[in-house]
Tab-separated table of C-alpha atoms and ligand atoms in Angstrom:
chain	number	residue	atom	x	y	z
A	1168	UNK	CA	-15.998	8.612	-1.977
A	1169	UNK	CA	-15.017	6.426	0.957
A	1170	UNK	CA	-11.557	6.269	2.441
A	1171	UNK	CA	-9.888	4.285	5.182
A	1172	UNK	CA	-9.720	6.183	8.449
A	1173	UNK	CA	-6.796	5.759	10.813
A	1174	UNK	CA	-6.246	5.618	14.558
A	1175	UNK	CA	-7.315	7.570	16.644
A	1176	UNK	CA	-10.368	8.499	14.532
A	1177	UNK	CA	-13.402	8.331	16.896
A	1178	UNK	CA	-15.459	6.162	14.506
A	1179	UNK	CA	-12.985	3.316	15.144
A	1180	UNK	CA	-14.293	3.303	18.733
A	1181	UNK	CA	-17.948	3.365	17.684
A	1182	UNK	CA	-20.001	0.287	18.571
A	1183	UNK	CA	-22.149	-0.339	15.506
A	1184	UNK	CA	-25.828	-1.316	15.497
A	1185	UNK	CA	-27.170	-4.214	13.387
A	1186	UNK	CA	-27.869	-3.379	9.768
A	1187	UNK	CA	-31.552	-3.694	8.826
A	1188	UNK	CA	-31.580	-2.437	5.267
A	1189	UNK	CA	-29.230	-2.994	2.350
A	1190	UNK	CA	-29.930	-0.529	-0.457
A	1191	UNK	CA	-28.227	0.326	-3.745
A	1192	UNK	CA	-26.162	3.070	-2.130
A	1193	UNK	CA	-24.834	0.659	0.473
A	1194	UNK	CA	-23.995	-1.918	-2.237
A	1195	UNK	CA	-21.976	0.734	-4.041
A	1196	UNK	CA	-20.146	1.507	-0.801
A	1197	UNK	CA	-19.373	-2.199	-0.338
A	1198	UNK	CA	-17.819	-2.312	-3.838
A	1199	UNK	CA	-15.688	0.672	-2.867
A	1200	UNK	CA	-14.656	-1.083	0.348
A	1201	UNK	CA	-13.351	-4.075	-1.617
A	1202	UNK	CA	-11.391	-1.711	-3.886
A	1203	UNK	CA	-9.881	0.092	-0.880
A	1204	UNK	CA	-9.038	-3.204	0.819
A	1205	UNK	CA	-7.203	-4.583	-2.230
A	1206	UNK	CA	-5.436	-1.295	-2.861
A	1207	UNK	CA	-4.119	-1.338	0.727
A	1208	UNK	CA	-3.148	-5.039	0.423
A	1209	UNK	CA	-5.563	-6.042	3.178
A	1210	UNK	CA	-7.619	-9.200	3.697
A	1211	UNK	CA	-10.483	-7.620	5.645
A	1212	UNK	CA	-12.113	-4.215	6.117
A	1213	UNK	CA	-14.861	-3.301	8.589
A	1214	UNK	CA	-17.519	-0.662	7.922
A	1215	UNK	CA	-16.347	1.641	10.703
A	1216	UNK	CA	-12.882	1.693	9.100
A	1217	UNK	CA	-14.460	3.680	6.267
A	1218	UNK	CA	-16.415	5.861	8.711
A	1219	UNK	CA	-19.716	3.946	8.414
A	1220	UNK	CA	-21.610	2.964	11.597
A	1221	UNK	CA	-22.921	-0.369	10.283
A	1222	UNK	CA	-22.432	-3.892	11.526
A	1223	UNK	CA	-20.717	-5.569	8.574
A	1224	UNK	CA	-17.309	-6.175	7.071
A	1225	UNK	CA	-15.817	-7.385	3.813
A	1226	UNK	CA	-13.060	-9.957	3.513
A	1227	UNK	CA	-11.029	-11.998	1.060
A	1228	UNK	CA	-8.541	-14.277	2.740
A	1229	UNK	CA	-6.437	-14.424	-0.451
A	1230	UNK	CA	-6.161	-10.605	-0.568
A	1231	UNK	CA	-6.189	-11.110	-4.337
A	1232	UNK	CA	-8.687	-9.134	-6.468
A	1233	UNK	CA	-8.185	-11.798	-9.179
A	1234	UNK	CA	-9.904	-14.258	-6.842
A	1235	UNK	CA	-13.354	-12.682	-6.380
A	1236	UNK	CA	-14.831	-16.095	-5.506
A	1237	UNK	CA	-13.096	-15.755	-2.144
A	1238	UNK	CA	-14.800	-12.379	-1.512
A	1239	UNK	CA	-17.292	-12.283	1.317
A	1240	UNK	CA	-19.598	-9.655	2.799
A	1241	UNK	CA	-20.387	-10.567	6.416
A	1242	UNK	CA	-23.469	-8.780	7.778
A	1243	UNK	CA	-24.506	-8.696	11.474
A	1244	UNK	CA	-21.963	-11.323	12.566
A	1245	UNK	CA	-22.399	-13.211	15.823
A	1246	UNK	CA	-19.446	-15.264	17.057
A	1247	UNK	CA	-19.837	-18.179	19.440
A	1248	UNK	CA	-18.295	-21.461	20.623
A	1249	UNK	CA	-14.658	-20.335	20.836
A	1250	UNK	CA	-12.271	-23.290	20.951
A	1251	UNK	CA	-8.545	-23.539	21.579
A	1252	UNK	CA	-6.051	-20.726	21.390
A	1253	UNK	CA	-3.690	-19.464	18.701
A	1254	UNK	CA	-1.151	-16.664	18.511
A	1255	UNK	CA	-0.456	-14.825	15.269
A	1256	UNK	CA	0.936	-11.464	14.249
A	1257	UNK	CA	-1.766	-8.993	13.215
A	1258	UNK	CA	-1.817	-5.631	11.563
A	1259	UNK	CA	-4.669	-3.283	10.682
A	1260	UNK	CA	-5.286	-0.921	7.768
A	1261	UNK	CA	-6.276	1.713	10.351
A	1262	UNK	CA	-2.959	1.320	12.206
A	1263	UNK	CA	-0.349	1.542	9.444
A	1264	UNK	CA	3.060	0.174	10.414
A	1265	UNK	CA	1.909	-1.489	13.641
A	1266	UNK	CA	2.228	-5.288	13.844
A	1267	UNK	CA	2.055	-7.390	16.999
A	1268	UNK	CA	1.101	-10.939	17.969
A	1269	UNK	CA	-2.463	-11.435	19.199
A	1270	UNK	CA	-3.772	-14.503	21.013
A	1271	UNK	CA	-7.325	-15.475	20.040
A	1272	UNK	CA	-9.479	-18.598	20.038
A	1273	UNK	CA	-8.254	-20.924	17.267
A	1274	UNK	CA	-11.774	-21.901	16.186
A	1275	UNK	CA	-15.000	-19.967	16.192
A	1276	UNK	CA	-18.572	-20.374	14.969
A	1277	UNK	CA	-19.838	-17.552	12.746
A	1278	UNK	CA	-23.524	-16.763	12.311
A	1279	UNK	CA	-24.271	-13.902	9.927
A	1280	UNK	CA	-25.990	-12.904	6.683
A	1281	UNK	CA	-24.498	-12.373	3.269
A	1282	UNK	CA	-25.379	-9.627	0.788
A	1283	UNK	CA	-28.258	-11.673	-0.681
A	1284	UNK	CA	-29.791	-12.141	2.763
A	1285	UNK	CA	-28.720	-15.797	2.979
A	1286	UNK	CA	-27.810	-17.108	6.386
A	1287	UNK	CA	-24.174	-17.952	7.084
A	1288	UNK	CA	-23.543	-20.569	9.745
A	1289	UNK	CA	-20.015	-21.954	9.710
A	1290	UNK	CA	-17.243	-23.254	11.933
A	1291	UNK	CA	-13.994	-21.413	11.130
A	1292	UNK	CA	-10.331	-22.028	11.844
A	1293	UNK	CA	-6.990	-20.752	10.576
A	1294	UNK	CA	-6.881	-17.541	8.547
A	1295	UNK	CA	-10.682	-17.074	8.117
A	1296	UNK	CA	-11.159	-17.471	11.878
A	1297	UNK	CA	-8.449	-14.863	12.528
A	1298	UNK	CA	-9.877	-12.356	10.028
A	1299	UNK	CA	-13.470	-12.739	11.222
A	1300	UNK	CA	-12.478	-12.223	14.871
A	1301	UNK	CA	-10.362	-9.154	14.058
A	1302	UNK	CA	-13.101	-7.579	11.907
A	1303	UNK	CA	-15.940	-8.430	14.318
A	1304	UNK	CA	-13.913	-6.653	17.034
A	1305	UNK	CA	-13.900	-3.508	14.871
A	1306	UNK	CA	-17.716	-3.451	14.884
A	1307	UNK	CA	-17.577	-3.270	18.688
A	1308	UNK	CA	-15.023	-0.472	18.589
A	1309	UNK	CA	-12.212	-2.837	19.592
A	1310	UNK	CA	-8.769	-2.703	17.944
A	1311	UNK	CA	-6.163	-5.477	17.928
A	1312	UNK	CA	-3.827	-3.260	19.968
A	1313	UNK	CA	-6.336	-3.618	22.847
A	1314	UNK	CA	-5.537	-7.334	22.878
A	1315	UNK	CA	-1.717	-7.338	22.845
A	1316	UNK	CA	0.642	-7.901	25.784
A	1317	UNK	CA	1.592	-5.047	28.119
A	1318	UNK	CA	5.223	-5.175	26.933
A	1319	UNK	CA	4.096	-4.975	23.275
A	1320	UNK	CA	1.839	-2.034	24.216
A	1321	UNK	CA	4.871	-0.203	25.584
A	1322	UNK	CA	6.723	-0.867	22.317
A	1323	UNK	CA	4.077	0.810	20.167
A	1324	UNK	CA	3.596	3.952	22.277
A	1325	UNK	CA	5.774	5.978	19.899
A	1326	UNK	CA	3.981	4.741	16.764
A	1327	UNK	CA	0.567	5.548	18.281
A	1328	UNK	CA	1.788	8.993	19.298
A	1329	UNK	CA	2.871	9.702	15.725
A	1330	UNK	CA	-0.525	8.635	14.404
A	1331	UNK	CA	-2.205	10.893	16.991
A	1332	UNK	CA	-0.094	13.896	16.001
A	1333	UNK	CA	-0.975	13.256	12.358
A	1334	UNK	CA	-4.649	12.963	13.207
A	1335	UNK	CA	-4.660	16.166	15.281
A	1336	UNK	CA	-3.036	18.037	12.400
A	1337	UNK	CA	-5.646	16.747	9.939
A	1338	UNK	CA	-8.469	17.679	12.299
A	1339	UNK	CA	-6.958	21.118	12.789
A	1340	UNK	CA	-6.670	21.714	9.039
A	1341	UNK	CA	-10.288	20.573	8.533
A	1342	UNK	CA	-9.292	17.491	6.507
A	1343	UNK	CA	-10.977	15.471	9.256
A	1344	UNK	CA	-14.226	16.757	10.785
A	1345	UNK	CA	-14.582	17.634	14.470
A	1346	UNK	CA	-15.672	14.877	16.849
A	1347	UNK	CA	-19.137	16.477	17.210
A	1348	UNK	CA	-19.603	16.479	13.469
A	1349	UNK	CA	-18.407	12.868	13.164
A	1350	UNK	CA	-20.874	11.742	15.851
A	1351	UNK	CA	-23.822	13.617	14.319
A	1352	UNK	CA	-23.098	12.083	10.927
A	1353	UNK	CA	-22.887	8.554	12.398
A	1354	UNK	CA	-26.233	9.054	14.174
A	1355	UNK	CA	-27.861	10.219	10.913
A	1356	UNK	CA	-26.484	7.242	8.965
A	1357	UNK	CA	-27.687	4.840	11.667
A	1358	UNK	CA	-31.191	6.246	11.497
A	1359	UNK	CA	-31.162	5.496	7.769
A	1360	UNK	CA	-30.309	1.778	7.828
A	1361	UNK	CA	-30.247	0.392	11.399
B	1089	NI	NI1	-8.298	-3.899	11.425
């Protein structure tokens, strides 16, 4: 059973390797990721947010499970040709309660593969561009709070501290594995499919 991990879980800082193999088990995990994303009222969820070291994410810009046509699985994304600049408030399912404006390129080209192995090659703007850039960052171990202004960083110190205290307590009680264990598990999973 997958679940969404929260800051400062070490897997959120893991830089994922390209996915080489999609098997039935991984497909089942992707279904679970969509369920978790909708349940949390999100529009995107990256693999390392459910403690998986793989280079893919799921998204649905409508956030609406009744609109499955808008669902996308983006595998091994490569972003290029950034154009323009846009500022928009972002949040993250791994940073509950934290929202701050982030400046990113307005347009971006996305090259990737979908779940059927078909190539994706599109120019994105607006909401899809924002989601893809946020989720692709996750795969490199980057969080949106790394990209906010220094004054906004100072404003969220307290919120991050609370999340850290929570995390430490969960690790202490054994609800979250030790960092060594987390890293060993990620290495094993990578050997399986990367
Ligand atoms: Ni996020």
